[in-house]
XYZ file of N, CA and C in Angstrom:
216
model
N -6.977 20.948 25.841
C -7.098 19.852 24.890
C -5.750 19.620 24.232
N -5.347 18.639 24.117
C -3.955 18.141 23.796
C -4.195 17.779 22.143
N -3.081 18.690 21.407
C -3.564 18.641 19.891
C -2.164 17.797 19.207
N -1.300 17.401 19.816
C -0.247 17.063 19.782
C -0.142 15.204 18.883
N -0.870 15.386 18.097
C -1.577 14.246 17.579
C -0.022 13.490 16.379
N 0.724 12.307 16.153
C 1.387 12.057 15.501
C 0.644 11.699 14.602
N 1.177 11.936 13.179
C 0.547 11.372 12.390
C 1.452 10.027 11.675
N 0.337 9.258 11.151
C 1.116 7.862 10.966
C 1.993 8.009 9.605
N 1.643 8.973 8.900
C 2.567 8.778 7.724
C 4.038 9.224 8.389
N 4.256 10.220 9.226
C 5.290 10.740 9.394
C 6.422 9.409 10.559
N 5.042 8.684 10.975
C 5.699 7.794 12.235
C 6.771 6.322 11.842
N 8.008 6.497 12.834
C 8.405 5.734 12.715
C 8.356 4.143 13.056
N 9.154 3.169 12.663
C 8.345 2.023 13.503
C 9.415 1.304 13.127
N 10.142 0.499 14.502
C 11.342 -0.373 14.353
C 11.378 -1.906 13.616
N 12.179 -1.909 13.496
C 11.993 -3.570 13.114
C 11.202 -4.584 13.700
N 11.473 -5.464 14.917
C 10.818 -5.814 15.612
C 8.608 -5.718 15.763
N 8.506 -4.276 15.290
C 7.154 -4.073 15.235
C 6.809 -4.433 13.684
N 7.660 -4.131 12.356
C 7.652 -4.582 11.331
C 6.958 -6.021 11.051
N 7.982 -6.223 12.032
C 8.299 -8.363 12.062
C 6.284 -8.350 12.556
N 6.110 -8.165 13.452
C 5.042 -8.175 14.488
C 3.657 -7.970 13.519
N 4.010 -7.044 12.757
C 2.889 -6.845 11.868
C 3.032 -7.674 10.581
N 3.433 -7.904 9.998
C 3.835 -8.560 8.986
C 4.204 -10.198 8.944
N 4.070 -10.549 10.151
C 4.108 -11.657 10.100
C 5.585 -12.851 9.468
N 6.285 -11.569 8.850
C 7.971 -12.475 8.519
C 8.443 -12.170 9.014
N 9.879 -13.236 8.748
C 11.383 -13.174 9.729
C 11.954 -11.808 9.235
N 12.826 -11.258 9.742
C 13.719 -10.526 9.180
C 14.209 -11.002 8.324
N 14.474 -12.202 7.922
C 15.795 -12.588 6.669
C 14.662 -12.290 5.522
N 13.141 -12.636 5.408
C 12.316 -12.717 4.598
C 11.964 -10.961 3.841
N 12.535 -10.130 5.490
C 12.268 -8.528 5.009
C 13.129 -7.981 4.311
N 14.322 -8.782 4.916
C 15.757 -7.582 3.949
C 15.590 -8.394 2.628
N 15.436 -9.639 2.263
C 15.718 -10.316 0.802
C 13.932 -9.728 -0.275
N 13.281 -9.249 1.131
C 12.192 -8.767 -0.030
C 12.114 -7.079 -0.478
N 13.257 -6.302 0.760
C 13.937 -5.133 -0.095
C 14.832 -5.094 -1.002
N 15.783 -6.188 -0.971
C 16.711 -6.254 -1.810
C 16.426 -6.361 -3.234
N 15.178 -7.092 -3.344
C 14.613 -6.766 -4.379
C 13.452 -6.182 -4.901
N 13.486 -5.075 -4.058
C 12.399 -3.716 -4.234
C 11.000 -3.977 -4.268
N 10.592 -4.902 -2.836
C 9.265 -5.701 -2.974
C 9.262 -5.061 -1.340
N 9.511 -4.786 -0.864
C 9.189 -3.877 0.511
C 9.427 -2.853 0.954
N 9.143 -1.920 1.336
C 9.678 -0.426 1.626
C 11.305 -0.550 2.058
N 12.063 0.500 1.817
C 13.408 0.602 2.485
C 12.839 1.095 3.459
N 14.336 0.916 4.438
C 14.030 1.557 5.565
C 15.072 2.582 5.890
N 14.975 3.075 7.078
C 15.574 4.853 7.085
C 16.855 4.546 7.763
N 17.435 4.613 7.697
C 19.176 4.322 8.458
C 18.754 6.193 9.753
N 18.876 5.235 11.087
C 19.199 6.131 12.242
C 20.046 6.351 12.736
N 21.235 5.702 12.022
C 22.387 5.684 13.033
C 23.270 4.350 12.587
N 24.791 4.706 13.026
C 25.199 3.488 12.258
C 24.795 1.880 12.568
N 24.107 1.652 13.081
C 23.547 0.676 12.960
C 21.622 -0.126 13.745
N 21.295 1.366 13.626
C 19.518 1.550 13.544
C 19.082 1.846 12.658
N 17.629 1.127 11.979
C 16.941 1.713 11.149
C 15.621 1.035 11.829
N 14.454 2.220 10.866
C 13.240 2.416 11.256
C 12.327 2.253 9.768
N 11.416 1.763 9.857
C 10.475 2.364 8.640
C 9.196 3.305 8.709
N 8.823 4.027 7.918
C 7.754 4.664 8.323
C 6.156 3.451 8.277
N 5.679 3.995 9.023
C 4.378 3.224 9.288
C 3.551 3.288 8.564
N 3.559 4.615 7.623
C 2.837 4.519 6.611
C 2.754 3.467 5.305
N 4.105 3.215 4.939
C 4.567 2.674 3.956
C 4.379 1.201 4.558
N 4.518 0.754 5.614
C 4.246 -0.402 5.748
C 2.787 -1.027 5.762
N 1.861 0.236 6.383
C 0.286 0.173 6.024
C 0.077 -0.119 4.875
N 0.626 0.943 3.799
C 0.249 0.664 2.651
C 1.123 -0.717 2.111
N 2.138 -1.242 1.979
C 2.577 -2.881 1.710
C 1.673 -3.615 2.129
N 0.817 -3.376 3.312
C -0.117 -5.005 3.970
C -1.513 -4.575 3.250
N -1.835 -3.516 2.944
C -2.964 -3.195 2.579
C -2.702 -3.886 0.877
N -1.909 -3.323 -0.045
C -1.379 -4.102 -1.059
C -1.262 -5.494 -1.054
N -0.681 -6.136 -0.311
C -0.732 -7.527 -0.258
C -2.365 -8.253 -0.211
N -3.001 -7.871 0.688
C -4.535 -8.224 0.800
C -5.270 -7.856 -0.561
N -5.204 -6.542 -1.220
C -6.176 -6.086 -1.971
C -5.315 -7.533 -3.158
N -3.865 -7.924 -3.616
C -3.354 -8.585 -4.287
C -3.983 -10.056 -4.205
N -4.136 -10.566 -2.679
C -4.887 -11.957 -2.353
C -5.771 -11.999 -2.623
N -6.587 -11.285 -2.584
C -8.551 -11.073 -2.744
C -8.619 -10.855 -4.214
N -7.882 -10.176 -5.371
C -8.126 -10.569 -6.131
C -7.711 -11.642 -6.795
N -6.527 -12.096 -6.580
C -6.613 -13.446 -7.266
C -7.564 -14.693 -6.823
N -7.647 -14.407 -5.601
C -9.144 -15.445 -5.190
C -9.843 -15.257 -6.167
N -10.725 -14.281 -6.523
C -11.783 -13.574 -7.112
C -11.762 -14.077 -8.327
């Protein structure tokens, strides 16, 4: 049995999949870190970065629970 299980808080996840889930451009992601409205992301190298998947779960999960109540 293969126990070798990643877990999502620890997992990384590139830009591109960011974009994919989230539905914005990149210009919309860096100007909504810049002002501390989206997770940073992890510098891999001089010019890779990644975010964890967790933190981005939790931003879309935030955004929804934020829409539904102001509907409400």
């Amino acid at each position: 049995m293969n126990t070798n299980v990643v877990s999502n808080s620890k997992r990384l996840i590139r830009l591109p999949e960011v974009l994919n889930r989230t539905g914005l451009c990149k210009a919309w992601i860096y100007r909504l870190i810049s002002r501390n409205e989206f997770p940073s992301p992890i510098k891999l190298g001089e010019r890779a970065i990644a975010f964890l998947e967790s933190d981005i779960d939790k931003w879309i999960d935030e955004k929804i629970t934020l829409s539904r109540n102001k509907v409400a």
